[in-house]
Coordinates of C-alpha atoms in Angstrom, one line a residue:
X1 CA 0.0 0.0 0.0
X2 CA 0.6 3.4 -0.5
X3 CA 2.0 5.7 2.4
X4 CA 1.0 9.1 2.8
X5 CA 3.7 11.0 5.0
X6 CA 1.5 13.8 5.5
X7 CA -1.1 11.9 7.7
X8 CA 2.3 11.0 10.3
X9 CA 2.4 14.6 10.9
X10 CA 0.0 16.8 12.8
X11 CA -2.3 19.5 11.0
X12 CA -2.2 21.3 14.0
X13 CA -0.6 21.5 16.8
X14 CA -1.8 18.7 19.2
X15 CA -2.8 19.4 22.9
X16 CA -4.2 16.7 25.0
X17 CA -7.1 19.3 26.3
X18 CA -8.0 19.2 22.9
X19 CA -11.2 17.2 22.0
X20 CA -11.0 14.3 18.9
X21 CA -13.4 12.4 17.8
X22 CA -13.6 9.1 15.5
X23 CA -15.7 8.9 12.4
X24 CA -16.1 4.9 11.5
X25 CA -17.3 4.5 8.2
X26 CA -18.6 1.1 7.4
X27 CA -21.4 1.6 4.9
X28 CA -22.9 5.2 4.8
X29 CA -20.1 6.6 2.5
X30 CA -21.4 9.8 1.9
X31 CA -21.0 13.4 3.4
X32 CA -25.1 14.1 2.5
X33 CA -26.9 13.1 5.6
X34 CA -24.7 11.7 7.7
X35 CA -25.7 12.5 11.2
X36 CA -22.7 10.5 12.7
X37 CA -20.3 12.1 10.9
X38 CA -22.2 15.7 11.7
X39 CA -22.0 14.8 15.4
X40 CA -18.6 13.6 15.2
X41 CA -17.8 16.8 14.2
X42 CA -20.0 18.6 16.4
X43 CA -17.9 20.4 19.3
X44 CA -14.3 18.8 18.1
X45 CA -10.9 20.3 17.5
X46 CA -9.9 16.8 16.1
X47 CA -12.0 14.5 13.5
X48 CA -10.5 11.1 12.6
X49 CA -12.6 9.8 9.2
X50 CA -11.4 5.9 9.2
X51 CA -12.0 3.5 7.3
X52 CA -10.5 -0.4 7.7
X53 CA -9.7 -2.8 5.0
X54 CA -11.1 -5.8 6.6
X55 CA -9.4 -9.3 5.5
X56 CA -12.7 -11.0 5.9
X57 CA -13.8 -9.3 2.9
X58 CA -11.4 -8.2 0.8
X59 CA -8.4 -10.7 1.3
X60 CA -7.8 -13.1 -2.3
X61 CA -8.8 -16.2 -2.4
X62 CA -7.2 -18.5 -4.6
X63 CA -9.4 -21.2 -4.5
X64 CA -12.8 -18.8 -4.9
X65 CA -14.7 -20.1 -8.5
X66 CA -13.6 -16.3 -10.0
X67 CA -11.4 -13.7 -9.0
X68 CA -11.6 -12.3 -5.6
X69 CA -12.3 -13.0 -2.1
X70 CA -14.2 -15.4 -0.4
X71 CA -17.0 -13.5 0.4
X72 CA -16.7 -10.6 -2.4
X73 CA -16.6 -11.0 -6.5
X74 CA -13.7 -8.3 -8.2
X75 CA -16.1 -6.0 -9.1
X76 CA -17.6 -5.5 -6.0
X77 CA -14.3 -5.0 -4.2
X78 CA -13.6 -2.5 -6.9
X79 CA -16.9 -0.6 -6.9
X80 CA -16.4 -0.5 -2.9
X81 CA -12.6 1.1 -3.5
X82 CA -14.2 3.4 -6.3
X83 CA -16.9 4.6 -3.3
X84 CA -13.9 5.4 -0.7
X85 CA -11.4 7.3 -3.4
X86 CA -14.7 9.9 -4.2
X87 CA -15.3 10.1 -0.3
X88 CA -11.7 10.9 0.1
X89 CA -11.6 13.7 -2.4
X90 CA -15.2 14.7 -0.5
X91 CA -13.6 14.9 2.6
X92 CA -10.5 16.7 1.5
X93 CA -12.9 19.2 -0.1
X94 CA -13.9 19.8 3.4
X95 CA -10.4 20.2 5.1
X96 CA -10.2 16.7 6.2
X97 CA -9.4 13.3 3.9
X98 CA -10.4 9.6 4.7
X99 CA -7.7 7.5 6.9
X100 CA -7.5 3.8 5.6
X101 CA -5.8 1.2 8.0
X102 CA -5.7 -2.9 7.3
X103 CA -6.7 -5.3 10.1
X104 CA -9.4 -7.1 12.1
X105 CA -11.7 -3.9 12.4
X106 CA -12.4 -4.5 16.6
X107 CA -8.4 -4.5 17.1
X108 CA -7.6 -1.5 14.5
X109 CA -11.0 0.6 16.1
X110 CA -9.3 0.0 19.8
X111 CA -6.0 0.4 19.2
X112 CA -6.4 4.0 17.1
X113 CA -9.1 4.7 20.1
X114 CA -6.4 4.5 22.0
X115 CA -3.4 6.4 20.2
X116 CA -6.0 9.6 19.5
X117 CA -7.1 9.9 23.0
X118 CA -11.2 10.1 21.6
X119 CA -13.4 11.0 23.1
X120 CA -16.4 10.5 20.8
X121 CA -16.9 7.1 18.9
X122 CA -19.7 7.5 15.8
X123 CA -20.8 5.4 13.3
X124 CA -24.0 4.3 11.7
X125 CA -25.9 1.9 13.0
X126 CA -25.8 -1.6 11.2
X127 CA -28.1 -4.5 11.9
X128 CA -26.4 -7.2 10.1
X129 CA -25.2 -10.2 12.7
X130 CA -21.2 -9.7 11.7
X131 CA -21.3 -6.2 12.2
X132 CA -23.6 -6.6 15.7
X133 CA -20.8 -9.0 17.4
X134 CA -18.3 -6.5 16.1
X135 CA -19.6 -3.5 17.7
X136 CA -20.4 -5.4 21.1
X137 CA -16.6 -5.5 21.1
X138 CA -15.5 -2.0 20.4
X139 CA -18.6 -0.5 22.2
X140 CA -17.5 -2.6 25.1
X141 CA -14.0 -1.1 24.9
X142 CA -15.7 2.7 24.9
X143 CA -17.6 2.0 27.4
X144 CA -14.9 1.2 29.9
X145 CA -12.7 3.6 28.9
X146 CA -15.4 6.5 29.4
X147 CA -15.6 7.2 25.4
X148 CA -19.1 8.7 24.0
X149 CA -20.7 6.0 21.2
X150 CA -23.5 7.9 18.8
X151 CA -24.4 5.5 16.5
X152 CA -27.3 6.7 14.8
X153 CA -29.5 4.8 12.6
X154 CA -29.5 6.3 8.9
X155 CA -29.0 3.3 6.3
X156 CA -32.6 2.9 6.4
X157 CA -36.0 4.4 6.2
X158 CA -37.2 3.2 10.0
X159 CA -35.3 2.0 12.5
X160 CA -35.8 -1.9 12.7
X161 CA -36.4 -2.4 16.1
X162 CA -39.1 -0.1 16.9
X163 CA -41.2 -1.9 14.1
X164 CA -40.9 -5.1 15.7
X165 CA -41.4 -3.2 19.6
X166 CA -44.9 -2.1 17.7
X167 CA -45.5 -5.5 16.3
X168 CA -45.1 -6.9 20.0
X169 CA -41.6 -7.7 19.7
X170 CA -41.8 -9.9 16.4
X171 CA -41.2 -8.6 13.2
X172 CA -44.1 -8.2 10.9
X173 CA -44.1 -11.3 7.9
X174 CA -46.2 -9.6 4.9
X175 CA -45.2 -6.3 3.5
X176 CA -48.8 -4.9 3.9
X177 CA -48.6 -6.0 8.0
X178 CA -45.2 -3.7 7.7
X179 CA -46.5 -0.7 6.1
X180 CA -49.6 -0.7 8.3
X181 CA -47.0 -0.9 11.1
X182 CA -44.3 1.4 9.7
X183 CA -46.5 4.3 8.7
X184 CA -44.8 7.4 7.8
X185 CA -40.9 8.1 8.5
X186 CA -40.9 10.0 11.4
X187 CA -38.1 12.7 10.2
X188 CA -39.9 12.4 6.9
X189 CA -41.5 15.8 7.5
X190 CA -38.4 17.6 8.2
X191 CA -35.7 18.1 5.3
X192 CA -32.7 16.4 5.9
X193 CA -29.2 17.6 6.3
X194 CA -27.4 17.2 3.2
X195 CA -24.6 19.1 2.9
X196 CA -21.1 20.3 5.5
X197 CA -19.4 23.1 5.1
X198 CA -16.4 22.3 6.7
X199 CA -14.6 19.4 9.1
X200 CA -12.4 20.0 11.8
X201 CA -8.6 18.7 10.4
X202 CA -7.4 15.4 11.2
X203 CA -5.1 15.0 14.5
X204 CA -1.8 13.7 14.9
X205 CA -2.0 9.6 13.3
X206 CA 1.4 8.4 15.8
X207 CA 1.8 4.8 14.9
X208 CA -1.2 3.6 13.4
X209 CA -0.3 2.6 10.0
X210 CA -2.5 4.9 8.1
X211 CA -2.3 4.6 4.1
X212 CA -4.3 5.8 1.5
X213 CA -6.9 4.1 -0.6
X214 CA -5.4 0.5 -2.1
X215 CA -5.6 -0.4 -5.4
X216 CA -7.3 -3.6 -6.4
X217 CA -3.4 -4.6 -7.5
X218 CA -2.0 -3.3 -4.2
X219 CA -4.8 -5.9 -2.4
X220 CA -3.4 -8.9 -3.9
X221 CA -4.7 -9.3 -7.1
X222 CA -1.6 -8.6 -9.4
X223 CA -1.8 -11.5 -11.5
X224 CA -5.7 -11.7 -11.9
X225 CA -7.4 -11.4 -15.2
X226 CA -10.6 -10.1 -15.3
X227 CA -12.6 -10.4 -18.9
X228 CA -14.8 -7.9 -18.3
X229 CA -15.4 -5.0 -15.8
X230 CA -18.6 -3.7 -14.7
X231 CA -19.8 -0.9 -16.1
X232 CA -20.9 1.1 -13.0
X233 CA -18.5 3.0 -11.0
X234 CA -18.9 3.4 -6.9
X235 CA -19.0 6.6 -5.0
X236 CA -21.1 9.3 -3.6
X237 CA -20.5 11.4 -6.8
X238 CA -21.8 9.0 -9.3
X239 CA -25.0 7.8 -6.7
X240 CA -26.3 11.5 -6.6
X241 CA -25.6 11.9 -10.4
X242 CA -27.4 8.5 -10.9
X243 CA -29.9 9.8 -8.9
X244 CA -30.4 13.4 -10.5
X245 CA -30.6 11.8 -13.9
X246 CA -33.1 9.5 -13.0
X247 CA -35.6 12.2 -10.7
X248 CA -35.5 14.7 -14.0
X249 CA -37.9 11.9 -15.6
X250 CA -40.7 12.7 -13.5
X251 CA -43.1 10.9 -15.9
X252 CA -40.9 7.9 -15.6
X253 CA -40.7 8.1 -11.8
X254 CA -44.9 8.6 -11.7
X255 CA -44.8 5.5 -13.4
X256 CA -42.9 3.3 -12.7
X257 CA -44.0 0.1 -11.6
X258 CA -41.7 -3.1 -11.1
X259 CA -43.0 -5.9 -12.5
X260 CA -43.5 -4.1 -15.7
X261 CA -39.3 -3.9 -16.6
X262 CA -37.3 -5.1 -19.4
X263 CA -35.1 -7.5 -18.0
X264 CA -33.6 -8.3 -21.6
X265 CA -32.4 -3.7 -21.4
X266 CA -29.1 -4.0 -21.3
X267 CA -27.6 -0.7 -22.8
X268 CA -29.9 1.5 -21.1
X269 CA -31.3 -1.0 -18.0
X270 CA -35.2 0.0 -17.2
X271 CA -34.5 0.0 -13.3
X272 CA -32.6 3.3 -11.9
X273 CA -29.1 1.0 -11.1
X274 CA -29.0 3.3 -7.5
X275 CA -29.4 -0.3 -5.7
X276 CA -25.2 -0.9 -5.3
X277 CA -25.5 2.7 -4.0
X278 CA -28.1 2.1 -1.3
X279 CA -26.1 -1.2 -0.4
X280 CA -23.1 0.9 0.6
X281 CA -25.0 3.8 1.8
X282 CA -23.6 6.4 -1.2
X283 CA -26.7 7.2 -1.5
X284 CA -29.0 8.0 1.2
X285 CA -32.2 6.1 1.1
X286 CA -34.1 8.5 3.4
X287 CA -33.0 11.3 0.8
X288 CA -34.2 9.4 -2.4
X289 CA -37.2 9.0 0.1
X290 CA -38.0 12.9 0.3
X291 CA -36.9 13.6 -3.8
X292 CA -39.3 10.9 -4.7
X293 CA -42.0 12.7 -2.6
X294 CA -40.8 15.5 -4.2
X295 CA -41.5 14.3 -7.6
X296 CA -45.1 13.1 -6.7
X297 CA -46.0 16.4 -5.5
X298 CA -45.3 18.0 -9.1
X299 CA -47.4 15.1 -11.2
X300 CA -50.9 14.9 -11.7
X301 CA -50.7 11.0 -10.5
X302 CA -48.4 8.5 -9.5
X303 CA -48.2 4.7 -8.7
X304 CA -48.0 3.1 -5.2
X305 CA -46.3 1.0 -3.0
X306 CA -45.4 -2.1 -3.2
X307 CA -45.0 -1.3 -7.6
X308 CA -44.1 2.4 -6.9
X309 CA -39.8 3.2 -6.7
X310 CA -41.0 4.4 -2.8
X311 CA -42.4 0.9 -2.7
X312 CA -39.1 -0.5 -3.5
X313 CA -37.6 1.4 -0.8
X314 CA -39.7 0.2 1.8
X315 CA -39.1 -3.5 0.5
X316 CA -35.5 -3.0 1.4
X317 CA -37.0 -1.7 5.0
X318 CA -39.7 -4.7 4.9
X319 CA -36.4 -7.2 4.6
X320 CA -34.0 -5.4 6.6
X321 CA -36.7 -5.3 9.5
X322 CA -37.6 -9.3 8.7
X323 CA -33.6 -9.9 9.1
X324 CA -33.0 -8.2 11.7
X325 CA -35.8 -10.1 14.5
X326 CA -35.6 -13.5 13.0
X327 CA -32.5 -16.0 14.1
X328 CA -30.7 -17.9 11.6
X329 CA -32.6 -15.6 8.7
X330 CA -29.4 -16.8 6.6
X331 CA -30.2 -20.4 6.9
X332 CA -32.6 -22.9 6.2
X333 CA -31.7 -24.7 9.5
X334 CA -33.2 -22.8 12.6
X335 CA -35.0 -20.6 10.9
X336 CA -38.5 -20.3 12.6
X337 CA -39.8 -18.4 9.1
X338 CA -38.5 -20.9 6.7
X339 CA -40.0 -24.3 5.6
X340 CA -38.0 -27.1 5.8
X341 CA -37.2 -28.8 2.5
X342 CA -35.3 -31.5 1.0
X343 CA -32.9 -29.4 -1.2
X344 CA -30.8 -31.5 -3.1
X345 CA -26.9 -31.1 -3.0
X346 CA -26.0 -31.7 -6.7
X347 CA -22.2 -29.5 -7.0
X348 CA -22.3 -30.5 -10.8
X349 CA -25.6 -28.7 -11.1
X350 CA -24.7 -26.2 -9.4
X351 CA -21.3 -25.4 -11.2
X352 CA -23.5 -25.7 -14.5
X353 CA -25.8 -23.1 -13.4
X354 CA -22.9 -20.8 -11.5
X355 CA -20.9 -21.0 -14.6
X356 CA -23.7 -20.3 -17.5
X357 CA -23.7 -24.1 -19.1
X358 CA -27.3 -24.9 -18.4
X359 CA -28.2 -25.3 -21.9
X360 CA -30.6 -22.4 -21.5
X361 CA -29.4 -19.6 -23.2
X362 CA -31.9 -16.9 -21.3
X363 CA -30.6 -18.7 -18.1
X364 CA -27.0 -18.8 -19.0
X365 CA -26.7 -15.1 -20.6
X366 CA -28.0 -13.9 -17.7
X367 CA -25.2 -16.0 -15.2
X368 CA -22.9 -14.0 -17.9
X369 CA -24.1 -10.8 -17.0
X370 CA -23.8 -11.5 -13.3
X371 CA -20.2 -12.7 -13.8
X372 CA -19.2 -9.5 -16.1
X373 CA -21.3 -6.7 -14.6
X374 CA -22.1 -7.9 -10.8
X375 CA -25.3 -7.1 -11.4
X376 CA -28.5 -7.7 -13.5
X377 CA -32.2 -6.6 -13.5
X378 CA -34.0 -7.7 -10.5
X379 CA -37.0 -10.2 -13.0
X380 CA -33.6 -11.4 -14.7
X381 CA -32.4 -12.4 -10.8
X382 CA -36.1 -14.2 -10.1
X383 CA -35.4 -16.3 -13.2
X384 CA -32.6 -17.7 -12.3
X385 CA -32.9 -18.5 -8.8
X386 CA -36.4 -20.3 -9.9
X387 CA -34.5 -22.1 -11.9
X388 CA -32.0 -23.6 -9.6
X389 CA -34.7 -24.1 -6.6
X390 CA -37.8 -25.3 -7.2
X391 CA -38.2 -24.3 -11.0
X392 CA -35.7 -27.1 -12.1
X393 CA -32.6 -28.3 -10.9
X394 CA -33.9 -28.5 -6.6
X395 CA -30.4 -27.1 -5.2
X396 CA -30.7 -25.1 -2.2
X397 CA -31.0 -21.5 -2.0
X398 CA -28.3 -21.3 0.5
X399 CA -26.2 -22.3 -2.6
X400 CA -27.5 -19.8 -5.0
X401 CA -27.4 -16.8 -2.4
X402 CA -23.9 -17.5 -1.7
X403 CA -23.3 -16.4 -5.4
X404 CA -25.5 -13.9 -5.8
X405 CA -24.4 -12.7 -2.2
X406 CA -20.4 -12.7 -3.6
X407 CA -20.3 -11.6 -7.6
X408 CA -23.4 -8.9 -6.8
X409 CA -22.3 -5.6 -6.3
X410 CA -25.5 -4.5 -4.7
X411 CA -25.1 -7.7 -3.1
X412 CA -27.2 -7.0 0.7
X413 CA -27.2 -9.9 3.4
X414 CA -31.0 -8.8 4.3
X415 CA -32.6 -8.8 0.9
X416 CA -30.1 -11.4 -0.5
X417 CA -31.4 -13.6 2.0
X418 CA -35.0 -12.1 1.9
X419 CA -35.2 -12.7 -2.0
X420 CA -33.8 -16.3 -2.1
X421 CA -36.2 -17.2 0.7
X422 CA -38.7 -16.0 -1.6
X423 CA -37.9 -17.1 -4.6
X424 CA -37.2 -20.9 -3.1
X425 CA -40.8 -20.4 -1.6
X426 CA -39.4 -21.2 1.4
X427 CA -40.6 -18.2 2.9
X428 CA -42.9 -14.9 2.3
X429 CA -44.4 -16.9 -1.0
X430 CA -45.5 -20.4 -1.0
X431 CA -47.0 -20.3 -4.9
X432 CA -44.5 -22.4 -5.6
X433 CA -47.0 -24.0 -9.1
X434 CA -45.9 -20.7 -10.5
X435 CA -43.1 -20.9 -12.4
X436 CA -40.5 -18.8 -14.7
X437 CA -39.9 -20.3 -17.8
X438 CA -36.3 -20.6 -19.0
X439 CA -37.8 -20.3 -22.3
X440 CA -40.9 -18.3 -22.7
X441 CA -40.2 -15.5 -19.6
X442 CA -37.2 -14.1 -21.5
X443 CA -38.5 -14.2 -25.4
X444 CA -41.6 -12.4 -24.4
X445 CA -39.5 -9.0 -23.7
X446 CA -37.3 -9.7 -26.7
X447 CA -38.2 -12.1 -29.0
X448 CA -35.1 -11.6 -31.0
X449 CA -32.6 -12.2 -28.3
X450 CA -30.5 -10.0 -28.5
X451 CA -29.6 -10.1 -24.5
X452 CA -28.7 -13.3 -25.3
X453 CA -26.4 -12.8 -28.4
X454 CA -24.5 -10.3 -26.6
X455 CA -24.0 -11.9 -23.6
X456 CA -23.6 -15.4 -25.2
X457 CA -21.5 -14.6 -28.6
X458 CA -21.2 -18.4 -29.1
X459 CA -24.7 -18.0 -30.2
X460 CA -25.2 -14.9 -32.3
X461 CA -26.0 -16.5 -35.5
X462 CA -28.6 -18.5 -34.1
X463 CA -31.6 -17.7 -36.3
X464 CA -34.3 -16.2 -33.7
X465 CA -36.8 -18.8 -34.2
X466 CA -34.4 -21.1 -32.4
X467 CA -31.7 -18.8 -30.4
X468 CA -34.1 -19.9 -26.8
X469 CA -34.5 -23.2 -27.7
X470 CA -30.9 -23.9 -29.9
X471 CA -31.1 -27.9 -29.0
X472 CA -34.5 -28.0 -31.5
X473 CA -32.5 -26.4 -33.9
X474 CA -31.8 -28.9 -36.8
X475 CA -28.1 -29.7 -37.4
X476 CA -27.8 -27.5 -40.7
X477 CA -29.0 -24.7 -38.7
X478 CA -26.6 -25.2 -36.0
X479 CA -23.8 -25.6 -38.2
X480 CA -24.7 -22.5 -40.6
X481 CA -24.6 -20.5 -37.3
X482 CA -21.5 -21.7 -36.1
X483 CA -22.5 -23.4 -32.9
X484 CA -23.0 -27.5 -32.7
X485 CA -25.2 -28.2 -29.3
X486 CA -23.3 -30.5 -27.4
X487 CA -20.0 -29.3 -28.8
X488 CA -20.2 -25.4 -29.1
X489 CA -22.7 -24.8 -26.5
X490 CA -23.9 -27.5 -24.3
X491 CA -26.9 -29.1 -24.4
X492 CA -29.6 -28.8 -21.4
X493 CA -28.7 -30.1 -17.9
X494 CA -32.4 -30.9 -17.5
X495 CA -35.5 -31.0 -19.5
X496 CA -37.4 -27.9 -18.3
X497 CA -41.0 -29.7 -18.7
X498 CA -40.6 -33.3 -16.6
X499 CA -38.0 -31.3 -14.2
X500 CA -40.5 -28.7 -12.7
X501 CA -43.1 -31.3 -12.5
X502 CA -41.2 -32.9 -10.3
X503 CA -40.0 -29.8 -8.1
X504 CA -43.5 -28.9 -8.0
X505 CA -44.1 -32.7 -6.8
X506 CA -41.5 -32.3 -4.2
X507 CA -42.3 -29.1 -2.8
X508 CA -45.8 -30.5 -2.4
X509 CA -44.6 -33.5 -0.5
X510 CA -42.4 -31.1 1.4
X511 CA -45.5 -28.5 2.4
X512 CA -47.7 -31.3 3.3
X513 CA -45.4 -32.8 5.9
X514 CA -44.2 -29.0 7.4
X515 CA -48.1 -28.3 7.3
X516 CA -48.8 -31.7 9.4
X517 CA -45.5 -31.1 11.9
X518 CA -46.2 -27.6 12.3
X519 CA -42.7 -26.5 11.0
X520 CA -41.3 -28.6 13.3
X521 CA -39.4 -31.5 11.1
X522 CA -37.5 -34.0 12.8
X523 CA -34.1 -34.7 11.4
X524 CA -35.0 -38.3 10.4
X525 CA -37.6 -36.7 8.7
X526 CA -35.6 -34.5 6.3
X527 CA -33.3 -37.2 6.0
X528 CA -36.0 -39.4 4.5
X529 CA -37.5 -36.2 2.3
X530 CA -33.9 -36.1 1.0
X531 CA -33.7 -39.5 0.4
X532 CA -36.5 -40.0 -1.9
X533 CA -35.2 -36.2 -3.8
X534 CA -31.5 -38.1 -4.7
X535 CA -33.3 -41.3 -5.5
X536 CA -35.1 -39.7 -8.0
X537 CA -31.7 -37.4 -8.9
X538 CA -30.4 -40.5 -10.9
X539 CA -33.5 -41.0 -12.6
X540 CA -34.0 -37.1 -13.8
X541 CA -29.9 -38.2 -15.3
X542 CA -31.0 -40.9 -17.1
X543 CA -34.2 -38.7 -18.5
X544 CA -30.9 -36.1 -19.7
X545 CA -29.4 -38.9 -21.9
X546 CA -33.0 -38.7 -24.3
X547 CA -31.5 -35.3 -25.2
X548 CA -30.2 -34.4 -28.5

């Protein structure tokens, strides 16, 4: 890394009556309303803005299925280090600049605690479970040695925990029971603090190790090649410009309603792409909140929630409140919300699906687009995930959110986890007879497929007629458009028809038996759901070798 010798000198001249405080930014990397970083400021000769490089995420992992770490896909890493440089340049704007130090975050927050002599500890309050055992730590250490914690909640609409204190201490389970709940924001009707006009300079560093912002090459990954980038830089700068551009379309914004997207739009996607932005707190969600309102006041009529773009914002409440007052919400295991089910195990199918050789071009193209861009429309993301849980191929969720949970860049442990306990049905939505088609869902938005031919170039001559379904495609066909199935382009891992009959079987037998045991499956039990699901595993292989 980098050394700045700048930061291992004093601005000014340090004086131990002098009062410092620490700024921890985790998510919430942005200067417009921030009220930790306003309070941290609040009353202090000295502000420390830190920010640790935590090996948990962003160490390289050799053995990971594509470059990066264990828990975090290259383009996220690099979106994340994007958002830091533009909050450095912010903060230098302001007479301060961000501090970066490498290390397990409890250790580096008590020892710089420590060195500065602070007096006030603020970040923003986080409801994930890593972040809660971290913080019992260094708010532990604060504590004891008499330092002031604010740690304000701001990463969401409502705070999480009065919802659930007005639900009776659980958290409500439909998104209607939530918004009844929830009501208005209660600082809604106030405007928010968006802008600082200054920071008090950064004290004296002593021995801390301070650096500037890494590279992605001074991380560890020298040698790794990465095809493609994706197209959407991080940072506070780009979020509000994101933002702006998509506000000005007030017609757009009035009517917008989700289910109604293009998830074939690649070049100009039909969603607002501010959802990597929210997940690192660049953007504010309580200020898109009040311009949204804003907008709505100016048009003659609007959508609603849940379809409306406000709707969508308190979805992200609904599963960050859902996450937050339910144990094991990660896991199938434990988890008093989820049904128990038999979810098979199969790595190969798995892999097939992970690595975009299903055989299913709609499926596979977008797998591509998740592995180039870290991200892709959110009816592109309810395909696939139906497809690999009870659409087709029966692997557990917990598989398929570990994916989606490293290579996305909006990637969010509460919605991640909310969305694949959906989408599985094993939570929030038990119409589990309803099913995407691998087929028909994507050629309905573009019957040409052109998604597909630019995200699967092995398949660009394809004629249309046969582009969804290129196994049908006699072997002239195949070999005037360059691609042999089988050879060029694999053939399907699974016939879509008999395979979601039998999901759909499975999940029945599954429902029935949580429905008679209240939930409350034995082990023995599972084990003898599972053992019928790999029993029938070999005969759904033998049904494969009838293929083309």
């Amino acid at each position: 890394m980098r050394f700045s010798a700048s930061l291992c000198r004093p601005l000014y001249p340090y004086s131990l009556t002098m009062s410092s405080s620490l700024m921890w930014f985790r998510k919430g990397l942005r200067i417009h309303d921030n009220p930790a970083l306003q309070y941290a400021a609040k009353e202090s000769h000295f502000v420390y803005p830190l920010f640790v490089i935590d090996p948990h995420y962003m160490d390289p992992d050799p053995l990971a299925p594509s470059p990066g770490s264990t828990l975090a896909g290259l383009n996220r890493i690099s979106f994340l280090l994007e958002s830091l440089v533009d909050l450095d340049l912010s903060l230098r704007k302001l007479g301060s600049r961000l501090l970066i130090i490498k290390g397990d975050p409890s250790q580096v927050l008590i020892n710089c605690l420590k060195q500065w002599d602070v007096k006030k500890l603020c970040f923003e309050y986080d409801t994930e479970p890593y972040y809660q055992a971290l913080d019992v730590k260094v708010k532990d250490y604060a504590s004891s040695a008499g330092i002031e914690v604010f740690s304000p909640v701001s990463h969401t609409l409502f705070n999480p925990a009065d919802i659930i204190k007005k639900n009776g201490g659980k958290p409500p389970l439909s998104y209607q029971s939530f918004l009844k709940i929830a009501g208005q924001p209660s600082w809604a009707s106030v405007p928010l603090s968006t802008t600082i006009s200054s920071l008090p300079p950064v004290g004296d560093v002593g021995s801390c190790g301070i650096s500037e912002v890494p590279t992605v090459e001074e991380l560890g990954y020298r040698d790794v090649f990465q095809h493609e980038w994706t197209p959407f830089r991080g940072g506070e700068s780009e979020a509000l410009k994101r933002l702006n551009e998509s506000i000005e379309e007030k017609e757009w914004v009035a009517n917008f309603e989700k289910p109604k997207g293009d998830p074939s739009a690649f070049i100009k996607p039909a969603t607002t792409v501010l959802s990597p932005y929210l997940k690192f707190g660049c953007l504010s969600s309580r200020y898109f909140y009040q311009c949204l309102l804003d907008v709505y006041k100016n048009v003659k009529k609007h959508t609603s929630p849940p379809v409306s773009l406000v709707g969508q914002l308190l979805w992200r409440d609904f599963f960050y409140t859902v996450a937050f007052g339910t144990p094991n919400f990660d896991q199938m295991k434990d988890n008093r919300i989820c049904k128990q089910i038999p979810w098979n195990e199969d790595n190969e199918l798995l892999a097939a699906w992970r690595e975009a050789r299903t055989g299913y071009p709609w499926i596979d193209a977008i797998m591509v687009q998740l592995q180039k861009w870290g991200w892709m429309h959110h009816l592109a993301r309810h395909c696939v995930a139906c497809f690999l849980t009870r659409g087709d191929l029966f692997v557990h969720w917990e598989k398929g959110r570990d994916v989606f949970g490293r290579l996305l860049i909006d990637s969010d442990w509460a919605i991640n986890n909310g969305n694949w306990l959906w989408l599985s049905c094993s939570s929030f939505f038990y119409q589990y007879n309803r099913i995407y088609s691998p087929i028909s869902f994507g050629k309905k938005y573009d019957p040409n497929g052109n998604y597909i031919r630019h995200f699967l170039p092995v398949l660009e001559d394809m004629p249309k007629e046969y582009i969804y379904e290129p196994w049908t495609a006699p072997l002239s066909i195949q070999t005037k458009a360059k691609c042999i199935i089988g050879k060029d382009y694999p053939k399907p891992v699974v016939l879509h028809d008999s395979a979601s009959k039998e999901c759909k079987r499975k999940l029945g037998e599954a429902y029935s038996l949580n429905k008679k045991l209240n939930c409350n499956l034995r082990e023995e039990d599972s084990k003898n759901l599972k053992r019928k699901t790999e029993q029938e595993q070999k005969s759904r292989r033998q049904d494969k070798k009838k293929l083309i």
